[in-house]
Coordinates of C-alpha atoms and ligand atoms in Angstrom, one line a residue:
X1 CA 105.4 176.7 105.1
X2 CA 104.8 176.5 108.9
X3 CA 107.3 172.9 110.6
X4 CA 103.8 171.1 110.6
X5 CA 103.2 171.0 107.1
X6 CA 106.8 170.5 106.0
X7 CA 106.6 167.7 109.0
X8 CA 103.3 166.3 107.2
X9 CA 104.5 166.8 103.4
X10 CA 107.5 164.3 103.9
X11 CA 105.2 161.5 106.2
X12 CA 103.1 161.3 103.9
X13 CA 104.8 159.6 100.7
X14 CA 106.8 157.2 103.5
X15 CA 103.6 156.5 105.3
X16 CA 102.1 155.7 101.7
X17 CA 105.0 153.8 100.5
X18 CA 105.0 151.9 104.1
X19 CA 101.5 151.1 103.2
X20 CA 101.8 149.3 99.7
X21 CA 104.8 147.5 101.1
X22 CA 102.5 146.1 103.4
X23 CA 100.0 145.6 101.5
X24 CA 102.0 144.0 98.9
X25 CA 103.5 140.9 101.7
X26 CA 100.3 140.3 103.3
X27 CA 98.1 140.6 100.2
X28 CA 99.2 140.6 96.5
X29 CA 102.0 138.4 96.9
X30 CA 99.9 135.3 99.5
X31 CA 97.4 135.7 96.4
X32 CA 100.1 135.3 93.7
X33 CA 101.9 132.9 95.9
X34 CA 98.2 130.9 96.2
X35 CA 97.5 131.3 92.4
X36 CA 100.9 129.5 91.6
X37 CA 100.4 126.3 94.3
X38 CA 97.2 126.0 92.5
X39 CA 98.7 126.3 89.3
X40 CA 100.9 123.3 90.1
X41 CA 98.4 121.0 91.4
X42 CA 98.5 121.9 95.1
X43 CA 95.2 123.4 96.7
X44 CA 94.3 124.5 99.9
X45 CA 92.2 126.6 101.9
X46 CA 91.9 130.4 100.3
X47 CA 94.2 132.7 101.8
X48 CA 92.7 135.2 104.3
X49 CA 93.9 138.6 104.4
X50 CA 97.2 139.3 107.5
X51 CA 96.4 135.7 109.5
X52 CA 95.7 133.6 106.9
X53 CA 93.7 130.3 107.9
X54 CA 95.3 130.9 111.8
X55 CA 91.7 132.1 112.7
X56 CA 90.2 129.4 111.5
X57 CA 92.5 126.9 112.9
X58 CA 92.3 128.0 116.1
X59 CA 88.4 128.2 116.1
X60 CA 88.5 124.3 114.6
X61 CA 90.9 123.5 117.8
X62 CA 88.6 125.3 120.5
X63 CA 85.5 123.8 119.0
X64 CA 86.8 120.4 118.8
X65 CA 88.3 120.8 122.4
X66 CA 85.2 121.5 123.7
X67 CA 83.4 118.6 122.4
X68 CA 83.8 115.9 125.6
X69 CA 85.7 112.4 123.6
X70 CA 84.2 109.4 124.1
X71 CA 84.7 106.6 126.2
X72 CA 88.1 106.3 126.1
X73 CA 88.6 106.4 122.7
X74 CA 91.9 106.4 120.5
X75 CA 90.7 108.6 117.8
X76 CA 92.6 111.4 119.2
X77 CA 93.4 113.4 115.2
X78 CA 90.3 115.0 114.6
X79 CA 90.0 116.7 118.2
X80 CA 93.9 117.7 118.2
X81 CA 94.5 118.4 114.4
X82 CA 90.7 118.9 113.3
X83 CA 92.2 121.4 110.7
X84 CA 94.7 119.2 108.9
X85 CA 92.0 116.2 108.9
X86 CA 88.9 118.9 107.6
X87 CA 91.2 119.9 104.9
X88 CA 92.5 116.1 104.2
X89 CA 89.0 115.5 103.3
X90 CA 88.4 118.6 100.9
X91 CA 91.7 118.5 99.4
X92 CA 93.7 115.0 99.3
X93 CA 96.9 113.5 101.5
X94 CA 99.2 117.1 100.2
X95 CA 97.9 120.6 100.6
X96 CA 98.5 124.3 101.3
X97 CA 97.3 126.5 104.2
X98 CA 98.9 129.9 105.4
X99 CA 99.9 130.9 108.9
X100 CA 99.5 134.7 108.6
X101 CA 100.8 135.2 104.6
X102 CA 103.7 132.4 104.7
X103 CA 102.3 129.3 103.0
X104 CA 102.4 125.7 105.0
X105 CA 102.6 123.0 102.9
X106 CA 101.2 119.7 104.3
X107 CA 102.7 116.7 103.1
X108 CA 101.0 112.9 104.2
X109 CA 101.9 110.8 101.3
X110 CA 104.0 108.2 102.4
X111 CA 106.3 108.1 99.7
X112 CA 106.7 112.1 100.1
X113 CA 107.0 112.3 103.9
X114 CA 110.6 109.4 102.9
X115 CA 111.9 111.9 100.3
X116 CA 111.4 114.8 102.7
X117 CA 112.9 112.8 105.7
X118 CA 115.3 111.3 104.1
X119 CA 116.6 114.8 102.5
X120 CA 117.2 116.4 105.8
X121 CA 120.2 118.6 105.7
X122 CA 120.2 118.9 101.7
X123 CA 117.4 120.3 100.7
X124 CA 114.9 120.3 103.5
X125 CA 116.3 122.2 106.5
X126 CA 115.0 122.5 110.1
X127 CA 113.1 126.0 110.4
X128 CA 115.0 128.6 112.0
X129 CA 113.8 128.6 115.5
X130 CA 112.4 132.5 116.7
X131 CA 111.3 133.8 119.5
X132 CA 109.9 131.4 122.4
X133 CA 111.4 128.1 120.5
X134 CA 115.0 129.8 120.4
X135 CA 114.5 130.6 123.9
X136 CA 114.1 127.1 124.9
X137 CA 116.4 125.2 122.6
X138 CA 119.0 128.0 121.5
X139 CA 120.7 126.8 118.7
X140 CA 120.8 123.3 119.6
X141 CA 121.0 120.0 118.2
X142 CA 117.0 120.3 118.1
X143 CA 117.1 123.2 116.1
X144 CA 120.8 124.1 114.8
X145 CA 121.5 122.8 110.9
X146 CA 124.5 122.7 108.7
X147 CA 128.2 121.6 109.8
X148 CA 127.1 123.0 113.3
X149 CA 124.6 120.4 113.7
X150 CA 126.6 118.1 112.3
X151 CA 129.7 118.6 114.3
X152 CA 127.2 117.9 117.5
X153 CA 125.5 115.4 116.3
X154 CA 128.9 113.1 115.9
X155 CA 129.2 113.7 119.6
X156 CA 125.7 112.8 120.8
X157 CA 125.8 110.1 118.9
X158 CA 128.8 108.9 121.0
X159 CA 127.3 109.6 124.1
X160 CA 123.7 107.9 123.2
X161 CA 124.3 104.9 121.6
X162 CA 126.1 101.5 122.2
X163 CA 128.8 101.2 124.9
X164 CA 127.7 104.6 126.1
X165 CA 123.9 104.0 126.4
X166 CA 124.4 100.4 128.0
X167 CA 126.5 101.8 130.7
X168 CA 123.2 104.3 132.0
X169 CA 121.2 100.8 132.8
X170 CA 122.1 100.9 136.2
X171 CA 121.2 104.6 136.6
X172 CA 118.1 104.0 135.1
X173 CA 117.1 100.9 137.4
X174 CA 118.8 102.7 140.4
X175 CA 115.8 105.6 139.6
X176 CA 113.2 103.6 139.0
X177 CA 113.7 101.8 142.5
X178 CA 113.5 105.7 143.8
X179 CA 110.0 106.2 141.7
X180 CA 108.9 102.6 143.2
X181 CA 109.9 103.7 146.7
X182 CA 108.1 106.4 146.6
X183 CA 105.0 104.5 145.5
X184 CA 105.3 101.8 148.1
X185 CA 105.5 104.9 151.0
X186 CA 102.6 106.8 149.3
X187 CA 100.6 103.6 151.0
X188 CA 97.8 104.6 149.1
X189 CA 96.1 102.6 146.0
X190 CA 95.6 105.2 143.2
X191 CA 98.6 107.3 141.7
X192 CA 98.8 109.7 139.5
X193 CA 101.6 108.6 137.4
X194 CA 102.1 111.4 134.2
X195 CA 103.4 113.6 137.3
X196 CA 105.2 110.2 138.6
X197 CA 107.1 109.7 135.3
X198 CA 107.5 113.7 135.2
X199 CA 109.9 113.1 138.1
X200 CA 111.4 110.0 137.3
X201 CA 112.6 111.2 133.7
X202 CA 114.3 114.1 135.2
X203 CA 115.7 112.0 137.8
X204 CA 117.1 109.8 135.0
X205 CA 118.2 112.8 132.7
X206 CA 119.7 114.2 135.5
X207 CA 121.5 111.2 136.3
X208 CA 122.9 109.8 132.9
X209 CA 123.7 112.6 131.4
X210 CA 124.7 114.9 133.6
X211 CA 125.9 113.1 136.2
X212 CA 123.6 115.2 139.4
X213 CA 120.1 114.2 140.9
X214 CA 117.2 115.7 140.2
X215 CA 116.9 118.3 143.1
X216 CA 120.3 119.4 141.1
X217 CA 118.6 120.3 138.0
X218 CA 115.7 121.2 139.4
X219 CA 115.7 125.2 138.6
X220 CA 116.7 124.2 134.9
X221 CA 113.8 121.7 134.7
X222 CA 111.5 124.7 136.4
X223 CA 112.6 126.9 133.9
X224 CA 112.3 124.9 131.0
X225 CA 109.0 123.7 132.1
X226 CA 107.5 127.4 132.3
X227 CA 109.4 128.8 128.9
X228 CA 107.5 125.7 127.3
X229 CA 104.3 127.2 129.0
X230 CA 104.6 130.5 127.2
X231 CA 105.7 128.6 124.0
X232 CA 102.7 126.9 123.5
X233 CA 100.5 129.7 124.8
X234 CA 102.1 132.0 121.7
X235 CA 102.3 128.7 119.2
X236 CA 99.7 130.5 117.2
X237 CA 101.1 133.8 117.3
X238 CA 101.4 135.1 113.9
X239 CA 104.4 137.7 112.4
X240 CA 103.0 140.5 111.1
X241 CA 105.5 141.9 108.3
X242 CA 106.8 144.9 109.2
X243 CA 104.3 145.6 112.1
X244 CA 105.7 142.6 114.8
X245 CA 109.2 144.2 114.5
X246 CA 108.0 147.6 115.0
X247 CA 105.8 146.9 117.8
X248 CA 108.8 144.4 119.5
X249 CA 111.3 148.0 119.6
X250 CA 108.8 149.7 121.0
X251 CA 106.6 147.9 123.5
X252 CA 107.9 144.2 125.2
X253 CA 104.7 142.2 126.5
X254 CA 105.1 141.2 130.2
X255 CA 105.3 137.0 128.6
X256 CA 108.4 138.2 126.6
X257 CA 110.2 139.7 129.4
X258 CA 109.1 136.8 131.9
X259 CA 110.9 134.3 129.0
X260 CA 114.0 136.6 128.9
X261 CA 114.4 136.4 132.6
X262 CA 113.9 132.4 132.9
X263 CA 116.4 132.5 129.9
X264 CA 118.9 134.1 131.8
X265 CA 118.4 132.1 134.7
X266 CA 118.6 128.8 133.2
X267 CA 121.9 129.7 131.7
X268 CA 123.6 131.0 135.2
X269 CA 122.7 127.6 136.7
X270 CA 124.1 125.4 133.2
X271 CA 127.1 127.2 133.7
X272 CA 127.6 127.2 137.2
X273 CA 127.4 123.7 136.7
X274 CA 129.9 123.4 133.8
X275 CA 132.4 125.7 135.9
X276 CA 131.9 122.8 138.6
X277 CA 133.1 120.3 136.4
X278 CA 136.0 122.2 134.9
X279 CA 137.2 122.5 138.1
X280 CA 137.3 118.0 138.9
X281 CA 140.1 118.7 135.6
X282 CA 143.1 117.5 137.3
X283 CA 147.1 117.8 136.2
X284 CA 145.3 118.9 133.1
X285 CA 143.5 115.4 132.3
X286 CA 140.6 116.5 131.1
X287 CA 139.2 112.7 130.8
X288 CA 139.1 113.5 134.4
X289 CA 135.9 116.0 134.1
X290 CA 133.7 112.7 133.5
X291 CA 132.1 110.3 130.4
X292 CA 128.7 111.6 130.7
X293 CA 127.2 113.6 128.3
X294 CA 128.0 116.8 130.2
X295 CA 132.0 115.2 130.2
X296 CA 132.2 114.8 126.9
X297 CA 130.7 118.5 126.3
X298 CA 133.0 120.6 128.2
X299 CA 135.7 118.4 126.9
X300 CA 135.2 119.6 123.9
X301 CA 135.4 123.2 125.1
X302 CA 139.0 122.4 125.2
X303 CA 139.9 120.5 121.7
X304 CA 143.4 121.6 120.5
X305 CA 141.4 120.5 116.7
X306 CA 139.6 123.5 116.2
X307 CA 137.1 122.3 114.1
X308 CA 135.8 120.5 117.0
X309 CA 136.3 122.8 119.5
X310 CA 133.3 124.4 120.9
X311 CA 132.0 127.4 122.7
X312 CA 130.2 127.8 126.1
X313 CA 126.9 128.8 124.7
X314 CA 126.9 125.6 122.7
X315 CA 127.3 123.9 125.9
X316 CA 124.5 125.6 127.6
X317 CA 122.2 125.0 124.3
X318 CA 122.6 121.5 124.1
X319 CA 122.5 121.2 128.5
X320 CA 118.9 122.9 127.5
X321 CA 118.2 120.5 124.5
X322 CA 118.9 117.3 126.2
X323 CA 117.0 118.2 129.6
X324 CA 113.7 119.1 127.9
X325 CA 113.8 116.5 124.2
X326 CA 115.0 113.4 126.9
X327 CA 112.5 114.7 129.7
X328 CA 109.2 116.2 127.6
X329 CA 108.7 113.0 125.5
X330 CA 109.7 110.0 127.3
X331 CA 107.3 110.8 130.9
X332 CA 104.8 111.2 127.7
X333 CA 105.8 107.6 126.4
X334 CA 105.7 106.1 129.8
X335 CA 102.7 107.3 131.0
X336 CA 100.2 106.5 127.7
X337 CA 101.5 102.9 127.7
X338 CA 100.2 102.6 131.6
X339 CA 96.8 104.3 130.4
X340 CA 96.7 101.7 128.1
X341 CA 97.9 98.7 129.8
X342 CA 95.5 99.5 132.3
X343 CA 92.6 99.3 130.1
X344 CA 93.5 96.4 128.3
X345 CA 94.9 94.2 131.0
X346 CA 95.6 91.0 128.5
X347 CA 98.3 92.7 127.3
X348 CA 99.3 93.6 130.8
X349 CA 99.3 90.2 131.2
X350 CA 100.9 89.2 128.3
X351 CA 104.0 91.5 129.0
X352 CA 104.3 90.6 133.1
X353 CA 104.6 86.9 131.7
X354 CA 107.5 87.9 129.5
X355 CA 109.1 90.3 132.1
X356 CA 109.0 87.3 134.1
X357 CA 110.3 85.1 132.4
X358 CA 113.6 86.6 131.7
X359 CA 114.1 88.4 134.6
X360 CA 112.0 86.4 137.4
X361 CA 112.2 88.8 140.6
X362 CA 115.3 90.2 139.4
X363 CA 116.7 93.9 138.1
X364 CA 116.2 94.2 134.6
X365 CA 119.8 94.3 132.6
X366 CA 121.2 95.5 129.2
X367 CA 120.8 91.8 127.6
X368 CA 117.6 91.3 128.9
X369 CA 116.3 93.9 128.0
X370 CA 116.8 93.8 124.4
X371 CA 114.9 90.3 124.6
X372 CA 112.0 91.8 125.1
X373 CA 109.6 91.2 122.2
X374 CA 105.9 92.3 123.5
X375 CA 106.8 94.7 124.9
X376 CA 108.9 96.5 122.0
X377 CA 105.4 95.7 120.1
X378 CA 103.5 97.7 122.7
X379 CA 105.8 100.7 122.9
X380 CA 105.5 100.5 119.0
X381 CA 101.8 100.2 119.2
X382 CA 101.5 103.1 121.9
X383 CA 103.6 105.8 119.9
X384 CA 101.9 104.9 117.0
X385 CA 98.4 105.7 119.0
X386 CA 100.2 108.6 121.4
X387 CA 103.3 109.6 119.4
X388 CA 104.6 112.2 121.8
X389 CA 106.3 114.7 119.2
X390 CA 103.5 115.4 116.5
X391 CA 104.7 117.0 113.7
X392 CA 108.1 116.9 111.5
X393 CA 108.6 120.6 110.0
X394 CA 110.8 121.5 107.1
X395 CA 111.2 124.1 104.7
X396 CA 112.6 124.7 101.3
X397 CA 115.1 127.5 100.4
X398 CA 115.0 127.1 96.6
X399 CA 112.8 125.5 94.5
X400 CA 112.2 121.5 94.4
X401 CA 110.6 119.0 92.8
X402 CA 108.8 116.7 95.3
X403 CA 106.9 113.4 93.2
X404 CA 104.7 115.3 90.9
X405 CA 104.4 118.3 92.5
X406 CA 107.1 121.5 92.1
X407 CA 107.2 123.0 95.2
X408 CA 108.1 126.7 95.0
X409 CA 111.5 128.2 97.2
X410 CA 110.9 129.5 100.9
X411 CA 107.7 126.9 101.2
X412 CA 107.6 125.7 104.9
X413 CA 106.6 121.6 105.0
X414 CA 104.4 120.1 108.1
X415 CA 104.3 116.2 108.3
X416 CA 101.8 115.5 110.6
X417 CA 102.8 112.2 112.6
X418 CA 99.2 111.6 113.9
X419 CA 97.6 111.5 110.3
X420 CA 100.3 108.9 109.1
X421 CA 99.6 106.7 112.6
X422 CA 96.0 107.2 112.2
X423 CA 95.2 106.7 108.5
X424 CA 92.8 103.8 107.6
X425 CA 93.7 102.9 104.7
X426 CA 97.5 102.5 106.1
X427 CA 96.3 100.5 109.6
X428 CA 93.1 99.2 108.2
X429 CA 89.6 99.8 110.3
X430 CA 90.5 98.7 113.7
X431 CA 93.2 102.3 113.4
X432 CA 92.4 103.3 116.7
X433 CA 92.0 99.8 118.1
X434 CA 95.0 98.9 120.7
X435 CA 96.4 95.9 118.8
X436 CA 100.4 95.9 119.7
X437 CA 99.8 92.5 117.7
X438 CA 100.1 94.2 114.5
X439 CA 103.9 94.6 115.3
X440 CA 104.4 90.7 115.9
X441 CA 106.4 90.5 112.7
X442 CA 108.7 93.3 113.1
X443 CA 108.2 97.2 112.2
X444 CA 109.1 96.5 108.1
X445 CA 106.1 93.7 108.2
X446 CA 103.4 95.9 110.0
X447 CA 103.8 98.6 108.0
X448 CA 104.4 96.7 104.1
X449 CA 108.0 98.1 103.9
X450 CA 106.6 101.6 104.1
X451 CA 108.6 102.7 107.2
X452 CA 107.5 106.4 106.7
X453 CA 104.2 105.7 107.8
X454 CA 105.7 104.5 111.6
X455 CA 107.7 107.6 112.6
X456 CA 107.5 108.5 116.4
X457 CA 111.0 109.6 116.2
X458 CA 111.0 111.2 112.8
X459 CA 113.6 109.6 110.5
X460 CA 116.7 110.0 108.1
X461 CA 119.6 112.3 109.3
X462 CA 117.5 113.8 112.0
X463 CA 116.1 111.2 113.6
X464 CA 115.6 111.6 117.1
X465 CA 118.6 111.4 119.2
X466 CA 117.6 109.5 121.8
X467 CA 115.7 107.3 119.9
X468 CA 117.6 103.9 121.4
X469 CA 117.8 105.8 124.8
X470 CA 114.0 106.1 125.2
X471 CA 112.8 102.4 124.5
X472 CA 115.5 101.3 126.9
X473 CA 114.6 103.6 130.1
X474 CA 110.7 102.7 129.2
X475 CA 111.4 98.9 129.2
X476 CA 113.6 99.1 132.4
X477 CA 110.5 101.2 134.1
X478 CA 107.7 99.0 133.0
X479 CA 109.4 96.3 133.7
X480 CA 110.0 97.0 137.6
X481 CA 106.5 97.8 137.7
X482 CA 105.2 94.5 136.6
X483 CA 107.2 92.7 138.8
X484 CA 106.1 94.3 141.3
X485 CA 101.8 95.7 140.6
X486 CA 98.9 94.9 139.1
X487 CA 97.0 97.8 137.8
X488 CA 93.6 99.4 136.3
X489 CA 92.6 102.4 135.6
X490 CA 90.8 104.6 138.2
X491 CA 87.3 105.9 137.5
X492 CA 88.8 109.5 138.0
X493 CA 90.7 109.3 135.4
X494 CA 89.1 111.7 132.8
X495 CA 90.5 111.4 128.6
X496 CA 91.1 114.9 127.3
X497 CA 94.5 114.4 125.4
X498 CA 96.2 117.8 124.4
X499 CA 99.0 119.3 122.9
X500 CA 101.8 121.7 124.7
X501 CA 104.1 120.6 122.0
X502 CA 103.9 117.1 122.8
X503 CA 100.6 115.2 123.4
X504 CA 99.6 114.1 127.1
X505 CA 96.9 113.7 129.1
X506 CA 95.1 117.2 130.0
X507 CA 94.2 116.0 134.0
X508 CA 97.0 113.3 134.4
X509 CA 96.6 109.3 134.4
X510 CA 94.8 108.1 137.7
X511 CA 96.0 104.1 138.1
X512 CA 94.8 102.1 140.8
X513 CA 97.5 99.5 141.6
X514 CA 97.3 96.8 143.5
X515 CA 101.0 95.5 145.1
X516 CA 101.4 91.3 144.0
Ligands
HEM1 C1 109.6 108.7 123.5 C2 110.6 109.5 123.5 C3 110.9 110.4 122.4 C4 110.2 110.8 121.2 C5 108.9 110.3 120.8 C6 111.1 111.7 120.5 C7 110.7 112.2 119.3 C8 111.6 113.0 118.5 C9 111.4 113.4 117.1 C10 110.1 113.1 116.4 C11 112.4 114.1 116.7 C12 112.7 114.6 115.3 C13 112.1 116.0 115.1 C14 112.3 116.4 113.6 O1 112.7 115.7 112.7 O2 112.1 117.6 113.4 C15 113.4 114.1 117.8 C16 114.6 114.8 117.7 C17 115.4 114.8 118.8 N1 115.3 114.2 120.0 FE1 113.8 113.0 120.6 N2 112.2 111.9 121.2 C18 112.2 111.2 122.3 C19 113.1 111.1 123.3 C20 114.3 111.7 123.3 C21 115.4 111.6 124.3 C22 115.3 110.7 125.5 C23 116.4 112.5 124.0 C24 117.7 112.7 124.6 C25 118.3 111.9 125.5 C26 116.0 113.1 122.7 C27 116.7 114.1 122.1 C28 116.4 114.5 120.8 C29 117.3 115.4 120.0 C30 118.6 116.0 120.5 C31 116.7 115.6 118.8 C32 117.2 116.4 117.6 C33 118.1 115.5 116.7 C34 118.6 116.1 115.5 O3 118.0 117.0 114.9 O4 119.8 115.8 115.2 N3 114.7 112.7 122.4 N4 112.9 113.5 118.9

């Protein structure tokens, strides 16, 4: 028997055996998989052979994109999730769909969505972040679980809330005056302001919590900005068992190595900056290194409690985490609630009168701010339109019971923010009216007790971190600029919301302003 045959004799039972295995993960067991979901009440979309329903999905989203929206309108879900509100219809508030053969269960009843956010770190985890996502938050608060998330989320939680978050007032007034400075030199009536509030929450980022200016944290920001790019360009990417691994050993696409490379740059500058501050330590006081966030990080570098103690790459995963959660979502925050404050102008109104009256011509401050009644309704009401993060995701290890359903082990869960902020039969039929009114009573009142059905910052044990921080810093901004303009929208301004993993305006928010 000549090498080749002997060479062809042993391929072919692995090549065989290679082929039922893959056969077996990206058929028989999805099909099984899809016969027992159905079994237990929980339908779905059929299962399509190696992507699933990811073809589909992304033919729904390019279709729906394509269609131009109309006039100004608010109902937003069926162009950004036209899958999950397609499938709503055909199969109820809970159902199953498959990226590639891993099943996706979809959960929008909202006394589900509480047991699942209330149930965080028990039962259902954060995902394990892959690829592009652990490129941009590492292993983070964002995306890290058990005693390691919980060990950082004591000291955010110091560093965000109360004493802490009163003391960044002044930083955050001192950078609006630089975004209103800017505006009264630009001369000009019409500004773009998503790329205006872009800046300015970097600026404020860069300034509360770690203690530089913007121009400082600039080539982190830059990075950041372009790994998020490639993120959302693969978001649809799907794992092909067996095959993705393969392929990754032997051939790296030019996106992967350009995200390796930012990777590695964004880490030089963190630590370059954390070497910077372990270097203000004096006669060993390391209360000397600062209280800001970026203080209280490296001072924990040096705990003599080693249970609190942490490592460098922490540091540079949470200096990641905080610039792109704080910076991504509230310029997204800010700039929706101009869009609509520009359209409806009696709610401009309404909110310059109360700016006014507690603060006349004067800075905004800490007490004041928490005063501030319409507009905490129109923030409310404009996250519930626009919430900036879309989607809560979760997944099960073992098997659970969820209301009536049993929801087999290693099921990944989707809560889809924009179908609980945009149901009917939750808001009533003016849903995608702008009607900050409805929060006039408080948050428990608007939505009957049933807080799960209100949650722009997601909820129980992983609630967002800088969920006091962001109402703050957009109260303190909006505020300056009522004392100071009167604004409407431009007629260039052109509504195509989108998602990059968080939903803003495709071509910006042109506002004409006029100074008072
Ligand atoms: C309008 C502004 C913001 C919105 C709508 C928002 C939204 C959210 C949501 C929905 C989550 C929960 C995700 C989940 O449960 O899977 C979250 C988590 C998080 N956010 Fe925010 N966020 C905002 C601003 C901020 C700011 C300003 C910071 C930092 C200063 C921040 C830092 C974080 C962190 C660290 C987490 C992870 C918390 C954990 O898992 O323990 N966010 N955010």
């Amino acid at each position: 028997m000549g090498p080749l045959a002997i060479l062809v004799c042993f391929s072919c039972p692995i090549l065989v055996l290679g082929l039922l295995a893959f056969l077996n993960k990206t058929l028989r067991k999805p099909i099984l998989r899809q016969r027992e979901f159905n079994a237990r009440g929980i339908r779905g979309p059929p299962y399509k052979f190696l992507f699933g329903n990811a073809r589909e999905i992304q033919k729904m989203k390019t279709a729906a994109a394509a269609k131009p929206m109309s006039n100004l309108s608010h109902e937003i879900r069926t162009r950004l999730e036209p899958h999950l509100a397609t499938w709503t219809e055909a199969y109820g508030k809970n159902f199953v769909f498959w990226m590639g053969p891993e099943p996706i269960l979809v959960v929008t009843e909202p006394e589900l969505v509480k047991v699942v956010g209330n149930n965080a770190e028990k039962v259902y985890q954060k995902l394990e972040a892959e690829g592009y996502i652990k490129k941009l938050f590492g292993d983070g608060l964002v995306t890290s679980r058990g005693e390691k998330w919980a060990k950082m989320r004591k000291l955010v939680n110091h560093a965000f809330q109360g004493d802490s978050l009163k003391s960044m007032v002044p930083a955050m007034v001192a950078s609006t005056e630089v975004m209103l400075q800017r505006w009264e030199d630009h001369g000009g009536e019409e500004i773009e302001v998503f790329e205006e509030f872009s800046l300015f929450t970097a600026e404020v980022i860069s300034r509360t919590a770690f203690g530089s200016s913007y121009f400082q944290g600039k080539l982190v920001f830059d990075g950041l900005a372009k790994l998020l790019q490639l993120a959302t360009k693969h978001a649809l990417n799907i794992q092909i068992p067996g095959l993705s691994l393969t392929c990754s050993k032997v051939y790296k696409p030019k996106d992967e190595i350009e995200a390796e490379k930012l990777e590695q740059q964004i880490r030089d500058v963190i630590i370059a900056m954390v070497t910077k501050r372990e270097e203000m330590v004096t006669n060993g006081d390391l209360d000397s290194c600062g209280s800001d966030f970026l203080g209280l990080l490296v001072k924990a570098r040096y705990e003599d409690d080693e249970s609190k103690r942490i490592s460098v790459d922490n540091v540079v995963d949470e200096c990641k985490t905080f610039y792109l959660a704080g910076h991504e979502t509230c310029d997204i925050l800010l700039t929706w609630a101009m869009l609509l404050l520009s359209i409806h102008t009696d709610w401009q109104e309404e909110a310059r009168k109360e700016v006014m009256t507690h603060f006349g011509n004067k800075t905004p401050d800490a007490d004041g701010i928490m005063k501030l009644k319409t507009m905490t309704m129109i923030i409310n009401e404009t996250l519930r339109l626009y919430p900036p993060a879309f989607e809560m995701m979760r997944k099960v290890d073992k098997e659970v019971q969820l209301g009536k359903f049993r929801v087999p082990a290693n099921t990944n869960i989707i809560i889809s923010y924009l179908s609980l902020h945009h149901d009917p039969k939750i808001w009533g039929e003016d849903v995608h009216h702008f009607k900050p009114d409805r929060f006039s009573q408080g948050l428990a009142k608007a939505t009957n007790n049933v807080q799960s059905v209100h949650i722009p910052f997601g909820m129980g044990a992983r609630i967002c971190a800088g969920y006091n921080f962001a109402p703050i810093l957009t109260k303190i901004a909006l505020s300056m600029i009522l004392q100071r303009y009167a604004f409407t929208l431009s007629p260039a301004y052109v509504h195509s919301p989108i998602y990059a993993f968080t939903i803003r305006p495709q071509f910006g928010v042109q506002v004409i302003f006029q100074a008072l």
